[in-house]
Short mmCIF file of C-alpha atoms and ligand atoms in Angstrom, two decimals:
data_model
loop_
_atom_site.label_atom_id
_atom_site.label_comp_id
_atom_site.label_asym_id
_atom_site.label_seq_id
_atom_site.Cartn_x
_atom_site.Cartn_y
_atom_site.Cartn_z
CA MET A 176 65.29 -64.74 290.49
CA PRO A 177 68.54 -66.28 291.81
CA GLN A 178 68.80 -69.75 290.32
CA LEU A 179 70.78 -72.70 291.65
CA LEU A 180 71.93 -75.48 289.34
CA ARG A 181 72.38 -78.67 291.37
CA LEU A 182 74.33 -81.57 289.89
CA ASP A 183 74.24 -85.00 291.52
CA SER A 184 76.53 -87.82 290.47
CA SER A 185 76.50 -90.35 293.31
CA ALA A 186 75.36 -93.81 292.21
CA ASP A 187 73.99 -94.32 295.72
CA LEU A 188 70.30 -93.44 295.81
CA THR A 189 69.72 -94.30 299.48
CA GLY A 190 72.73 -93.47 301.67
CA SER A 191 74.71 -90.96 299.62
CA VAL A 192 76.57 -88.37 301.68
CA SER A 193 77.01 -85.92 298.80
CA ARG A 194 73.29 -86.09 298.05
CA ALA A 195 72.37 -85.54 301.72
CA LEU A 196 74.79 -82.62 302.03
CA SER A 197 73.47 -81.12 298.80
CA ASP A 198 69.94 -81.48 300.24
CA ALA A 199 71.07 -79.38 303.22
CA PHE A 200 72.44 -76.71 300.86
CA VAL A 201 69.21 -76.67 298.85
CA ALA A 202 67.06 -76.45 302.00
CA ALA A 203 68.99 -73.38 303.16
CA TRP A 204 68.97 -71.86 299.65
CA THR A 205 65.20 -72.22 299.23
CA SER A 206 64.62 -70.91 302.77
CA ARG A 207 65.76 -67.52 301.44
CA GLY A 208 62.49 -67.10 299.59
CA ASP A 209 60.31 -68.36 296.76
CA ASP A 210 62.46 -66.47 294.28
CA HIS A 211 65.43 -68.77 295.06
CA THR A 212 64.84 -71.46 292.46
CA VAL A 213 66.60 -74.78 291.88
CA VAL A 214 67.27 -76.72 288.69
CA VAL A 215 68.37 -80.30 289.33
CA ARG A 216 70.40 -82.39 286.92
CA ASP A 217 70.92 -85.89 288.25
CA LEU A 218 73.79 -87.25 286.20
CA HIS A 219 73.42 -90.74 287.64
CA ARG A 220 69.66 -91.17 287.29
CA ASP A 221 69.68 -89.48 283.89
CA PRO A 222 73.19 -90.08 282.51
CA LEU A 223 74.60 -88.16 279.58
CA PRO A 224 75.91 -90.19 276.64
CA HIS A 225 79.61 -90.92 276.33
CA PHE A 226 81.50 -87.91 274.93
CA GLY A 227 81.92 -89.02 271.34
CA ASP A 228 83.52 -86.32 269.21
CA PRO A 229 86.73 -84.36 269.94
CA ASP A 230 85.54 -81.50 267.70
CA LEU A 231 82.89 -80.74 270.35
CA HIS A 232 85.66 -79.65 272.71
CA TRP A 233 85.91 -76.48 270.62
CA ALA A 234 83.60 -73.55 269.88
CA PRO A 235 82.01 -73.95 266.40
CA GLU A 236 84.34 -71.39 264.79
CA LEU A 237 87.41 -73.18 266.18
CA ARG A 238 86.49 -76.62 264.83
CA PRO A 239 88.31 -78.09 261.82
CA ALA A 240 86.78 -77.22 258.44
CA ASP A 241 85.65 -80.82 257.92
CA ALA A 242 84.04 -81.14 261.36
CA ALA A 243 80.56 -82.66 261.18
CA PRO A 244 79.45 -83.28 264.75
CA ASP A 245 76.26 -85.21 265.39
CA PRO A 246 73.45 -82.62 265.61
CA ALA A 247 71.97 -84.40 268.65
CA ALA A 248 75.31 -84.19 270.49
CA VAL A 249 75.60 -80.50 269.54
CA ALA A 250 72.09 -79.80 270.80
CA LEU A 251 72.76 -81.59 274.10
CA GLN A 252 76.01 -79.69 274.63
CA GLU A 253 74.26 -76.40 273.91
CA GLU A 254 71.53 -77.32 276.41
CA LEU A 255 74.08 -78.13 279.13
CA ILE A 256 76.00 -74.90 278.56
CA ALA A 257 72.80 -72.82 278.49
CA GLU A 258 71.72 -74.45 281.76
CA LEU A 259 75.06 -73.54 283.33
CA ILE A 260 74.94 -69.97 282.05
CA ALA A 261 71.38 -69.57 283.38
CA ALA A 262 72.54 -70.50 286.89
CA ASP A 263 73.63 -67.89 289.41
CA VAL A 264 75.16 -70.56 291.65
CA LEU A 265 76.41 -74.06 290.79
CA LEU A 266 76.36 -76.93 293.31
CA VAL A 267 78.30 -80.05 292.35
CA GLY A 268 77.94 -83.32 294.24
CA ALA A 269 81.27 -85.01 293.62
CA PRO A 270 81.88 -88.38 295.27
CA MET A 271 85.37 -89.86 295.00
CA TYR A 272 85.35 -92.93 292.78
CA ASN A 273 88.77 -94.58 292.45
CA TYR A 274 90.52 -91.37 293.48
CA SER A 275 88.74 -89.57 290.66
CA LEU A 276 85.37 -88.28 289.43
CA PRO A 277 82.35 -90.48 288.72
CA SER A 278 82.25 -90.98 284.94
CA THR A 279 78.78 -89.39 284.88
CA LEU A 280 80.20 -86.12 286.20
CA LYS A 281 83.29 -86.33 284.01
CA VAL A 282 81.19 -86.35 280.84
CA TRP A 283 79.33 -83.24 282.03
CA ILE A 284 82.72 -81.52 282.44
CA ASP A 285 83.77 -82.72 278.98
CA ASN A 286 80.66 -81.07 277.53
CA ILE A 287 80.78 -77.71 279.27
CA HIS A 288 84.53 -76.96 279.08
CA VAL A 289 84.64 -75.47 275.59
CA PRO A 290 87.45 -73.07 274.59
CA GLY A 291 85.95 -70.14 272.72
CA THR A 292 82.53 -70.66 274.34
CA THR A 293 82.93 -71.09 278.12
CA THR A 294 86.65 -70.32 278.41
CA THR A 295 88.71 -67.70 276.66
CA PHE A 296 90.75 -68.98 273.71
CA GLY A 297 91.48 -65.99 271.47
CA GLU A 298 91.70 -62.27 272.18
CA GLU A 299 88.00 -61.82 272.95
CA PRO A 300 87.13 -62.91 276.50
CA THR A 301 84.58 -65.73 276.46
CA GLN A 302 83.93 -66.66 280.07
CA PRO A 303 80.17 -66.27 280.51
CA VAL A 304 80.12 -67.68 284.05
CA ALA A 305 83.24 -65.93 285.34
CA GLY A 306 82.88 -64.70 288.91
CA ARG A 307 79.88 -66.87 289.74
CA PRO A 308 80.02 -69.19 292.75
CA ALA A 309 80.57 -72.93 292.32
CA VAL A 310 80.28 -75.10 295.43
CA ILE A 311 81.81 -78.57 295.27
CA VAL A 312 80.61 -81.19 297.74
CA SER A 313 83.40 -83.74 297.87
CA SER A 314 82.59 -87.01 299.68
CA ARG A 315 85.20 -89.71 300.10
CA GLY A 316 85.32 -92.95 302.02
CA ALA A 317 88.81 -92.59 303.40
CA VAL A 318 91.03 -89.63 304.24
CA TYR A 319 93.68 -87.75 302.30
CA ASP A 320 95.10 -85.30 304.81
CA ALA A 321 97.82 -82.84 303.89
CA GLY A 322 101.18 -84.09 305.07
CA THR A 323 100.22 -87.78 304.92
CA PRO A 324 101.44 -90.30 302.29
CA THR A 325 98.00 -90.25 300.59
CA ALA A 326 97.74 -86.45 300.40
CA ASP A 327 98.10 -86.29 296.61
CA TRP A 328 95.81 -89.21 295.78
CA ASP A 329 92.77 -86.96 295.38
CA HIS A 330 92.04 -86.54 291.66
CA THR A 331 88.44 -85.51 292.30
CA VAL A 332 88.73 -81.92 293.44
CA PRO A 333 91.79 -80.79 291.39
CA PRO A 334 90.16 -81.18 287.93
CA LEU A 335 86.99 -79.47 289.17
CA ARG A 336 89.05 -76.56 290.49
CA LEU A 337 91.00 -76.36 287.23
CA VAL A 338 87.99 -76.43 284.94
CA LEU A 339 85.42 -74.47 286.95
CA GLY A 340 87.89 -72.11 288.65
CA ASP A 341 90.90 -71.58 286.38
CA ALA A 342 89.28 -72.17 282.98
CA LEU A 343 85.71 -70.89 283.48
CA GLY A 344 86.69 -68.28 286.08
CA MET A 345 84.11 -69.33 288.69
CA GLN A 346 84.63 -68.65 292.40
CA VAL A 347 85.08 -72.17 293.74
CA ASP A 348 84.34 -73.28 297.30
CA VAL A 349 85.10 -76.89 298.22
CA VAL A 350 83.35 -78.57 301.13
CA THR A 351 84.98 -81.91 301.88
CA CYS A 352 83.47 -84.74 303.87
CA ALA A 353 86.04 -87.50 304.40
CA LEU A 354 85.77 -90.86 306.13
CA THR A 355 82.23 -91.56 304.96
CA LEU A 356 83.04 -95.28 305.22
CA ALA A 357 84.18 -95.04 308.86
CA ASP A 358 80.96 -96.63 310.13
CA THR A 359 81.29 -99.67 307.86
CA VAL A 360 85.00 -100.31 307.24
CA PRO A 361 86.58 -101.90 310.35
CA THR A 362 90.05 -100.41 309.76
CA LEU A 363 88.53 -96.92 309.87
CA GLU A 364 86.72 -97.53 313.17
CA PRO A 365 89.21 -95.49 315.25
CA LEU A 366 88.32 -92.48 313.09
CA ARG A 367 84.55 -92.68 313.55
CA GLU A 368 84.32 -89.76 315.94
CA ARG A 369 86.23 -87.56 313.55
CA ALA A 370 84.04 -88.78 310.67
CA HIS A 371 80.85 -87.73 312.44
CA ALA A 372 82.31 -84.35 313.40
CA GLU A 373 83.49 -83.76 309.84
CA ARG A 374 80.05 -84.54 308.40
CA ALA A 375 78.35 -82.14 310.83
CA ALA A 376 80.90 -79.43 309.99
CA ALA A 377 80.40 -79.96 306.25
CA GLU A 378 76.64 -79.62 306.63
CA GLU A 379 77.02 -76.41 308.61
CA GLN A 380 79.50 -74.98 306.10
CA LEU A 381 77.10 -75.72 303.24
CA ARG A 382 74.17 -74.12 305.06
CA GLU A 383 76.23 -70.99 305.62
CA LEU A 384 77.31 -70.83 301.97
CA ALA A 385 73.72 -71.30 300.80
CA LEU A 386 72.56 -68.43 302.99
CA THR A 387 75.29 -66.03 301.92
CA LEU A 388 76.26 -66.72 298.27
C1 FMN B 21 83.11 -97.16 292.61
C2 FMN B 21 83.58 -96.56 293.91
C3 FMN B 21 84.90 -96.21 294.05
C4 FMN B 21 85.34 -95.64 295.25
N1 FMN B 21 86.65 -95.24 295.34
C5 FMN B 21 87.07 -94.62 296.47
C6 FMN B 21 88.41 -94.14 296.56
O1 FMN B 21 89.21 -94.24 295.65
N2 FMN B 21 88.78 -93.53 297.71
C7 FMN B 21 87.91 -93.33 298.75
O2 FMN B 21 88.30 -92.75 299.75
N3 FMN B 21 86.64 -93.76 298.68
C8 FMN B 21 86.20 -94.39 297.56
N4 FMN B 21 84.91 -94.82 297.48
C9 FMN B 21 83.98 -94.52 298.59
C10 FMN B 21 83.17 -93.26 298.28
O3 FMN B 21 84.02 -92.17 297.99
C11 FMN B 21 82.31 -92.91 299.48
O4 FMN B 21 81.40 -93.97 299.71
C12 FMN B 21 81.57 -91.60 299.28
O5 FMN B 21 80.77 -91.36 300.43
C13 FMN B 21 80.72 -91.63 298.03
O6 FMN B 21 79.90 -90.49 297.94
P1 FMN B 21 78.33 -90.63 298.23
O7 FMN B 21 78.20 -91.00 299.68
O8 FMN B 21 77.77 -89.33 297.92
O9 FMN B 21 77.80 -91.73 297.35
C14 FMN B 21 84.44 -95.43 296.31
C15 FMN B 21 83.09 -95.81 296.17
C16 FMN B 21 82.68 -96.37 294.98
C17 FMN B 21 81.22 -96.74 294.83
#
């Protein structure tokens, strides 16, 4: 039973591009058969609490001797990690908020990146989701093209690549949809045609990934 874990983090519940593109991925995924299941965690509708204890960054055996994390926070972290490990494919809706991740998605990352549990810390390899696909749907209002002065302003995709790819060992694909504000921001009007083409291309790329991963 191939299982998809879908994370949403857009605060926009009506016109979100990352949600619409993730819908397209899910439609293609479920078209593969009834055995292709989906678990949805909507981090905006159902936000996780603020990450409140640095000891939770570490596997239990790596925590300081006097660590006494809140049992509810431990249970929630264990649930999030179990949900990730149960997934064959991860889909992450990642809008750009102030050049970075929505705080709702950031706290999910803070919970699941745990040396000694989801990433290797000592000699024993501990990377339970290594090799599994992670698809990042990155929506952003403007554009951050390589070779332009704003090229390195994107702090949305790099931490996701570092944590999911480098630390957890997942196979990361990034599908970017830029210029989502081209229809509403007058200064972006000259780029509208490109914006529409980019959105169509992103949707197609996601459909293809969902049918092949
Ligand atoms: C709080 C907030 C901050 C934003 N910051 C940026 C930004 O730094 N750069 C940018 O290009 N777009 C920014 N945007 C625009 C969003 O990235 C854009 O609307 C994108 O489509 C959001 O994803 P969504 O459509 O899935 O909600 C911001 C939007 C919001 C609500």
